[in-house]
Amino acid sequence: MSHRTLIRTKSAAALALTAGLLLAPVPSIAAAAPTTVVAPAAVDHSLHLTGAPNARDLGGYTTTDGKTVRSGLVLRSDALNALTADDLAKLVQLNVKTVEDLRTGYEQALEKDKIPAGATVYHRDVFGGSGDPLAIVDLGRAYKFMASDPAAYAAFKAVLLDIKNSPDPVLYHCTSGKDRTGFLSAVLLTILGVPRETVNEDFMLSNEYLAGEGGGSSVTGSIQSNTVEQAWLDSAFATANEKFGSFDNYVSQGLGLTSQDIADLKAKLLS
């Protein structure tokens, strides 16, 4: 059992104490329409970091208009607390200068990141900045929360603007790199024009990359667990659509991105 697994197992009970923080009522939604999940692409997106198995490059995907998401500019990951010296050297080699931490203050203290030399860390607490112990008993509800709560909007907007403005690669992560990181990745890829089937594929790859991590939380559906379900992502998109009328409105009214922000993101990240 890995050091990270031991820490997560011991902390599951403490984390569960504040699960209610995110179980407040959220907008009800109609059942999300079934979506297609395609088999994992042949492209290897993994960064092959020993201490962060879910670290990967968001580049290489094709948009509906035939463009390609540039590789080496946006990296997504699980927590960086278990990075080896070789892992850190690789991130330095990749020129990572900005690390966006989507976790709560409690999670940060529990699993303190190892940061590549020369990088700046920004704390973007998707769950509101309370810093209290946190666990999500029902991730289906948590995904709806991420698509409907101002704290999540602010965190995601800050990361997307940093990606737009940073001259160097940006790495963002949460604990397992699958829920907060997974939804943010889905939002960014959708903004860029990547088709939903491919967005689903990238989201579901967490199950493949975390398959050997075993253990995790004993609470089914917790952010401390190592799996994702397509229905969770579907519920987030459905919540955004219900609240704002469309994904485009979610981006402009919820996240507060301007048409120029979107144009700049596409200019930077697409080829």
mmCIF file of C-alpha atoms in Angstrom:
data_model
loop_
_atom_site.group_PDB
_atom_site.id
_atom_site.type_symbol
_atom_site.label_atom_id
_atom_site.label_comp_id
_atom_site.label_asym_id
_atom_site.label_seq_id
_atom_site.Cartn_x
_atom_site.Cartn_y
_atom_site.Cartn_z
ATOM 1 C CA MET A 1 0.000 0.000 0.000
ATOM 2 C CA SER A 2 1.469 3.398 -1.012
ATOM 3 C CA HIS A 3 2.191 6.230 1.410
ATOM 4 C CA ARG A 4 -0.529 8.300 -0.240
ATOM 5 C CA THR A 5 -3.062 5.470 0.158
ATOM 6 C CA LEU A 6 -2.274 5.165 3.886
ATOM 7 C CA ILE A 7 -2.780 8.902 4.374
ATOM 8 C CA ARG A 8 -6.059 8.886 2.484
ATOM 9 C CA THR A 9 -7.388 5.853 4.332
ATOM 10 C CA LYS A 10 -6.618 7.385 7.725
ATOM 11 C CA SER A 11 -8.161 10.695 6.744
ATOM 12 C CA ALA A 12 -11.394 9.342 5.260
ATOM 13 C CA ALA A 13 -13.273 9.427 8.585
ATOM 14 C CA ALA A 14 -12.147 12.968 9.376
ATOM 15 C CA LEU A 15 -12.952 14.141 5.908
ATOM 16 C CA ALA A 16 -16.440 12.686 6.038
ATOM 17 C CA LEU A 17 -17.332 14.926 9.009
ATOM 18 C CA THR A 18 -17.914 17.861 6.703
ATOM 19 C CA ALA A 19 -19.439 16.071 3.760
ATOM 20 C CA GLY A 20 -22.590 18.032 4.429
ATOM 21 C CA LEU A 21 -20.880 21.199 3.229
ATOM 22 C CA LEU A 22 -21.615 20.269 -0.345
ATOM 23 C CA LEU A 23 -24.822 18.345 0.149
ATOM 24 C CA ALA A 24 -26.974 21.463 0.308
ATOM 25 C CA PRO A 25 -29.820 21.503 -2.225
ATOM 26 C CA VAL A 26 -28.747 22.223 -5.781
ATOM 27 C CA PRO A 27 -30.896 22.965 -8.793
ATOM 28 C CA SER A 28 -32.833 19.882 -9.852
ATOM 29 C CA ILE A 29 -32.179 18.703 -13.379
ATOM 30 C CA ALA A 30 -33.876 16.502 -15.869
ATOM 31 C CA ALA A 31 -32.186 13.211 -16.583
ATOM 32 C CA ALA A 32 -29.172 13.882 -18.748
ATOM 33 C CA ALA A 33 -29.379 12.536 -22.266
ATOM 34 C CA PRO A 34 -27.203 9.452 -22.796
ATOM 35 C CA THR A 35 -23.793 10.281 -24.152
ATOM 36 C CA THR A 36 -21.289 8.252 -26.065
ATOM 37 C CA VAL A 37 -18.065 7.112 -24.433
ATOM 38 C CA VAL A 38 -15.453 5.987 -26.923
ATOM 39 C CA ALA A 39 -12.480 3.730 -26.288
ATOM 40 C CA PRO A 40 -9.268 5.403 -25.063
ATOM 41 C CA ALA A 41 -7.313 7.005 -27.876
ATOM 42 C CA ALA A 42 -4.061 5.533 -29.093
ATOM 43 C CA VAL A 43 -2.266 8.769 -28.191
ATOM 44 C CA ASP A 44 -0.416 8.484 -24.897
ATOM 45 C CA HIS A 45 -1.319 11.569 -22.876
ATOM 46 C CA SER A 46 0.399 10.396 -19.679
ATOM 47 C CA LEU A 47 3.349 12.348 -18.300
ATOM 48 C CA HIS A 48 4.584 9.083 -16.760
ATOM 49 C CA LEU A 49 5.223 10.569 -13.336
ATOM 50 C CA THR A 50 5.853 7.891 -10.716
ATOM 51 C CA GLY A 51 4.291 9.933 -7.925
ATOM 52 C CA ALA A 52 1.321 11.280 -9.907
ATOM 53 C CA PRO A 53 -0.110 8.524 -12.118
ATOM 54 C CA ASN A 54 -2.992 10.675 -13.368
ATOM 55 C CA ALA A 55 -0.716 13.477 -14.607
ATOM 56 C CA ARG A 56 -1.236 14.010 -18.319
ATOM 57 C CA ASP A 57 -1.096 16.432 -21.210
ATOM 58 C CA LEU A 58 -4.404 17.909 -22.354
ATOM 59 C CA GLY A 59 -3.030 18.372 -25.857
ATOM 60 C CA GLY A 60 -3.390 16.206 -28.942
ATOM 61 C CA TYR A 61 -7.181 16.223 -29.258
ATOM 62 C CA THR A 62 -8.909 17.279 -32.493
ATOM 63 C CA THR A 63 -11.689 19.879 -32.593
ATOM 64 C CA THR A 64 -14.865 19.747 -34.646
ATOM 65 C CA ASP A 65 -13.333 22.143 -37.189
ATOM 66 C CA GLY A 66 -10.191 20.058 -37.654
ATOM 67 C CA LYS A 67 -7.770 21.940 -35.420
ATOM 68 C CA THR A 68 -5.575 20.271 -32.797
ATOM 69 C CA VAL A 69 -5.093 21.171 -29.141
ATOM 70 C CA ARG A 70 -1.415 21.999 -28.742
ATOM 71 C CA SER A 71 0.601 19.710 -26.501
ATOM 72 C CA GLY A 72 2.880 20.893 -23.720
ATOM 73 C CA LEU A 73 0.830 23.935 -22.700
ATOM 74 C CA VAL A 74 -1.873 22.600 -20.360
ATOM 75 C CA LEU A 75 -1.197 19.741 -17.961
ATOM 76 C CA ARG A 76 -3.709 18.112 -15.592
ATOM 77 C CA SER A 77 -2.759 15.998 -12.604
ATOM 78 C CA ASP A 78 -3.537 14.424 -9.284
ATOM 79 C CA ALA A 79 -1.801 15.692 -6.116
ATOM 80 C CA LEU A 80 1.922 16.378 -6.335
ATOM 81 C CA ASN A 81 2.860 15.357 -2.789
ATOM 82 C CA ALA A 82 4.408 12.036 -3.821
ATOM 83 C CA LEU A 83 6.532 13.274 -6.728
ATOM 84 C CA THR A 84 9.989 11.771 -6.992
ATOM 85 C CA ALA A 85 13.146 13.698 -7.810
ATOM 86 C CA ASP A 86 12.881 12.418 -11.380
ATOM 87 C CA ASP A 87 9.245 13.556 -11.553
ATOM 88 C CA LEU A 88 10.197 17.054 -10.445
ATOM 89 C CA ALA A 89 13.045 17.123 -12.943
ATOM 90 C CA LYS A 90 10.617 16.206 -15.715
ATOM 91 C CA LEU A 91 8.253 19.041 -14.788
ATOM 92 C CA VAL A 92 11.203 21.432 -14.839
ATOM 93 C CA GLN A 93 12.130 20.055 -18.252
ATOM 94 C CA LEU A 94 8.536 20.672 -19.391
ATOM 95 C CA ASN A 95 9.003 24.279 -18.205
ATOM 96 C CA VAL A 96 6.053 24.241 -15.814
ATOM 97 C CA LYS A 97 6.007 27.680 -14.208
ATOM 98 C CA THR A 98 2.438 27.809 -12.880
ATOM 99 C CA VAL A 99 0.758 25.244 -10.616
ATOM 100 C CA GLU A 100 -2.958 25.680 -9.892
ATOM 101 C CA ASP A 101 -4.103 23.763 -6.792
ATOM 102 C CA LEU A 102 -7.870 23.191 -6.809
ATOM 103 C CA ARG A 103 -7.963 21.542 -3.365
ATOM 104 C CA THR A 104 -9.163 22.791 0.010
ATOM 105 C CA GLY A 105 -6.682 24.099 2.556
ATOM 106 C CA TYR A 106 -7.177 20.938 4.585
ATOM 107 C CA GLU A 107 -6.238 18.750 1.628
ATOM 108 C CA GLN A 108 -3.197 20.894 0.970
ATOM 109 C CA ALA A 109 -1.993 20.443 4.535
ATOM 110 C CA LEU A 110 -2.699 16.720 4.455
ATOM 111 C CA GLU A 111 -0.813 16.112 1.215
ATOM 112 C CA LYS A 112 1.582 19.004 0.692
ATOM 113 C CA ASP A 113 2.647 19.457 -2.910
ATOM 114 C CA LYS A 114 6.215 19.134 -4.091
ATOM 115 C CA ILE A 115 6.672 21.989 -6.523
ATOM 116 C CA PRO A 116 9.098 22.042 -9.470
ATOM 117 C CA ALA A 117 11.875 24.599 -9.155
ATOM 118 C CA GLY A 118 10.896 28.022 -10.437
ATOM 119 C CA ALA A 119 7.146 27.402 -10.380
ATOM 120 C CA THR A 120 4.538 29.580 -8.661
ATOM 121 C CA VAL A 121 1.583 27.961 -6.879
ATOM 122 C CA TYR A 122 -1.934 29.422 -6.827
ATOM 123 C CA HIS A 123 -4.618 28.096 -4.492
ATOM 124 C CA ARG A 124 -7.976 27.920 -6.297
ATOM 125 C CA ASP A 125 -10.331 26.205 -3.869
ATOM 126 C CA VAL A 126 -13.232 24.980 -5.997
ATOM 127 C CA PHE A 127 -15.257 24.210 -2.876
ATOM 128 C CA GLY A 128 -15.262 27.704 -1.443
ATOM 129 C CA GLY A 129 -12.029 28.341 0.404
ATOM 130 C CA SER A 130 -13.251 27.182 3.808
ATOM 131 C CA GLY A 131 -10.139 25.065 4.375
ATOM 132 C CA ASP A 132 -12.166 22.586 6.421
ATOM 133 C CA PRO A 133 -11.947 18.778 6.128
ATOM 134 C CA LEU A 134 -14.090 17.735 3.196
ATOM 135 C CA ALA A 135 -15.408 14.602 1.593
ATOM 136 C CA ILE A 136 -18.087 14.158 -1.000
ATOM 137 C CA VAL A 137 -20.413 11.316 -0.189
ATOM 138 C CA ASP A 138 -22.393 11.752 -3.399
ATOM 139 C CA LEU A 139 -20.183 12.870 -6.270
ATOM 140 C CA GLY A 140 -23.192 13.158 -8.532
ATOM 141 C CA ARG A 141 -24.367 16.042 -6.325
ATOM 142 C CA ALA A 142 -20.836 17.434 -6.111
ATOM 143 C CA TYR A 143 -20.615 17.722 -9.896
ATOM 144 C CA LYS A 144 -23.881 19.664 -9.921
ATOM 145 C CA PHE A 145 -22.389 21.904 -7.228
ATOM 146 C CA MET A 146 -19.312 22.596 -9.362
ATOM 147 C CA ALA A 147 -21.549 23.643 -12.252
ATOM 148 C CA SER A 148 -23.797 25.891 -10.163
ATOM 149 C CA ASP A 149 -21.769 27.508 -7.366
ATOM 150 C CA PRO A 150 -20.027 30.919 -7.521
ATOM 151 C CA ALA A 151 -16.946 29.627 -5.665
ATOM 152 C CA ALA A 152 -16.392 27.034 -8.369
ATOM 153 C CA TYR A 153 -16.965 29.633 -11.089
ATOM 154 C CA ALA A 154 -14.331 31.904 -9.562
ATOM 155 C CA ALA A 155 -11.777 29.115 -9.211
ATOM 156 C CA PHE A 156 -12.253 27.834 -12.749
ATOM 157 C CA LYS A 157 -12.205 31.329 -14.237
ATOM 158 C CA ALA A 158 -8.923 32.138 -12.483
ATOM 159 C CA VAL A 159 -7.268 29.005 -13.855
ATOM 160 C CA LEU A 160 -8.543 29.577 -17.392
ATOM 161 C CA LEU A 161 -7.312 33.174 -17.377
ATOM 162 C CA ASP A 162 -3.916 32.044 -16.093
ATOM 163 C CA ILE A 163 -3.754 29.524 -18.932
ATOM 164 C CA LYS A 164 -4.599 32.299 -21.375
ATOM 165 C CA ASN A 165 -2.073 34.762 -19.974
ATOM 166 C CA SER A 166 0.847 32.568 -18.928
ATOM 167 C CA PRO A 167 3.770 32.472 -21.372
ATOM 168 C CA ASP A 168 4.701 29.053 -19.987
ATOM 169 C CA PRO A 169 2.894 25.729 -19.425
ATOM 170 C CA VAL A 170 0.269 25.588 -16.670
ATOM 171 C CA LEU A 171 -0.415 22.520 -14.522
ATOM 172 C CA TYR A 172 -3.654 22.280 -12.515
ATOM 173 C CA HIS A 173 -4.609 19.512 -10.133
ATOM 174 C CA CYS A 174 -6.788 18.375 -7.248
ATOM 175 C CA THR A 175 -6.422 15.253 -5.088
ATOM 176 C CA SER A 176 -6.986 12.383 -7.509
ATOM 177 C CA GLY A 177 -7.027 14.523 -10.645
ATOM 178 C CA LYS A 178 -10.404 13.195 -11.671
ATOM 179 C CA ASP A 179 -13.312 15.316 -10.359
ATOM 180 C CA ARG A 180 -12.466 19.001 -9.959
ATOM 181 C CA THR A 181 -9.628 18.566 -12.442
ATOM 182 C CA GLY A 182 -11.803 16.373 -14.647
ATOM 183 C CA PHE A 183 -14.664 18.855 -14.882
ATOM 184 C CA LEU A 184 -12.338 21.811 -15.497
ATOM 185 C CA SER A 185 -10.640 19.832 -18.275
ATOM 186 C CA ALA A 186 -14.017 19.017 -19.813
ATOM 187 C CA VAL A 187 -14.982 22.690 -19.715
ATOM 188 C CA LEU A 188 -11.728 23.818 -21.333
ATOM 189 C CA LEU A 189 -11.841 21.188 -24.076
ATOM 190 C CA THR A 190 -15.458 22.096 -24.826
ATOM 191 C CA ILE A 191 -14.574 25.798 -25.032
ATOM 192 C CA LEU A 192 -11.870 24.891 -27.546
ATOM 193 C CA GLY A 193 -14.362 23.005 -29.711
ATOM 194 C CA VAL A 194 -13.389 19.421 -28.918
ATOM 195 C CA PRO A 195 -16.422 17.146 -29.537
ATOM 196 C CA ARG A 196 -18.297 15.784 -26.560
ATOM 197 C CA GLU A 197 -17.347 12.176 -27.312
ATOM 198 C CA THR A 198 -13.666 13.096 -27.019
ATOM 199 C CA VAL A 199 -14.306 15.145 -23.884
ATOM 200 C CA ASN A 200 -15.967 12.077 -22.363
ATOM 201 C CA GLU A 201 -12.977 9.961 -23.349
ATOM 202 C CA ASP A 202 -10.513 12.272 -21.626
ATOM 203 C CA PHE A 203 -12.684 12.359 -18.509
ATOM 204 C CA MET A 204 -12.982 8.577 -18.288
ATOM 205 C CA LEU A 205 -9.227 8.033 -18.737
ATOM 206 C CA SER A 206 -8.852 8.661 -15.001
ATOM 207 C CA ASN A 207 -10.206 5.154 -14.437
ATOM 208 C CA GLU A 208 -7.353 3.780 -16.525
ATOM 209 C CA TYR A 209 -4.557 5.866 -15.024
ATOM 210 C CA LEU A 210 -5.707 5.360 -11.428
ATOM 211 C CA ALA A 211 -6.507 1.660 -11.828
ATOM 212 C CA GLY A 212 -3.330 0.548 -10.085
ATOM 213 C CA GLU A 213 -3.685 2.928 -7.164
ATOM 214 C CA GLY A 214 -6.006 0.710 -5.092
ATOM 215 C CA GLY A 215 -7.312 1.723 -1.706
ATOM 216 C CA GLY A 216 -8.494 5.288 -1.475
ATOM 217 C CA SER A 217 -11.523 6.239 0.560
ATOM 218 C CA SER A 218 -13.924 3.665 1.911
ATOM 219 C CA VAL A 219 -16.726 6.129 1.148
ATOM 220 C CA THR A 220 -18.196 5.213 -2.228
ATOM 221 C CA GLY A 221 -18.176 8.154 -4.616
ATOM 222 C CA SER A 222 -15.770 10.240 -2.522
ATOM 223 C CA ILE A 223 -13.140 12.568 -3.965
ATOM 224 C CA GLN A 224 -10.716 10.283 -2.117
ATOM 225 C CA SER A 225 -11.763 7.334 -4.306
ATOM 226 C CA ASN A 226 -10.064 6.410 -7.565
ATOM 227 C CA THR A 227 -12.913 6.152 -10.061
ATOM 228 C CA VAL A 228 -15.203 8.349 -12.119
ATOM 229 C CA GLU A 229 -18.557 7.710 -13.764
ATOM 230 C CA GLN A 230 -19.778 9.210 -17.019
ATOM 231 C CA ALA A 231 -23.095 10.107 -15.388
ATOM 232 C CA TRP A 232 -21.293 12.552 -13.073
ATOM 233 C CA LEU A 233 -19.913 14.601 -15.953
ATOM 234 C CA ASP A 234 -23.267 14.418 -17.725
ATOM 235 C CA SER A 235 -24.975 15.833 -14.628
ATOM 236 C CA ALA A 236 -22.534 18.758 -14.473
ATOM 237 C CA PHE A 237 -23.143 19.733 -18.089
ATOM 238 C CA ALA A 238 -26.903 19.294 -17.616
ATOM 239 C CA THR A 239 -26.846 21.519 -14.524
ATOM 240 C CA ALA A 240 -24.926 24.235 -16.380
ATOM 241 C CA ASN A 241 -27.373 24.057 -19.276
ATOM 242 C CA GLU A 242 -30.401 24.234 -17.000
ATOM 243 C CA LYS A 243 -29.046 27.132 -14.956
ATOM 244 C CA PHE A 244 -27.845 29.229 -17.898
ATOM 245 C CA GLY A 245 -29.741 27.892 -20.905
ATOM 246 C CA SER A 246 -26.649 26.733 -22.791
ATOM 247 C CA PHE A 247 -22.990 25.886 -22.326
ATOM 248 C CA ASP A 248 -21.985 29.147 -24.013
ATOM 249 C CA ASN A 249 -24.042 31.098 -21.481
ATOM 250 C CA TYR A 250 -22.456 29.113 -18.644
ATOM 251 C CA VAL A 251 -19.046 30.208 -19.898
ATOM 252 C CA SER A 252 -19.973 33.868 -20.392
ATOM 253 C CA GLN A 253 -22.391 34.423 -17.503
ATOM 254 C CA GLY A 254 -21.230 31.840 -14.961
ATOM 255 C CA LEU A 255 -17.476 31.813 -15.486
ATOM 256 C CA GLY A 256 -17.468 35.390 -16.715
ATOM 257 C CA LEU A 257 -15.206 34.802 -19.707
ATOM 258 C CA THR A 258 -15.492 37.344 -22.506
ATOM 259 C CA SER A 259 -15.563 36.571 -26.210
ATOM 260 C CA GLN A 260 -12.021 37.946 -26.342
ATOM 261 C CA ASP A 261 -10.918 35.578 -23.559
ATOM 262 C CA ILE A 262 -12.286 32.653 -25.548
ATOM 263 C CA ALA A 263 -10.679 33.863 -28.768
ATOM 264 C CA ASP A 264 -7.349 34.252 -26.962
ATOM 265 C CA LEU A 265 -7.573 30.745 -25.474
ATOM 266 C CA LYS A 266 -8.241 29.281 -28.907
ATOM 267 C CA ALA A 267 -5.437 31.286 -30.506
ATOM 268 C CA LYS A 268 -2.986 30.070 -27.892
ATOM 269 C CA LEU A 269 -4.044 26.447 -27.536
ATOM 270 C CA LEU A 270 -5.109 25.430 -31.055
ATOM 271 C CA SER A 271 -3.058 24.806 -34.171
#
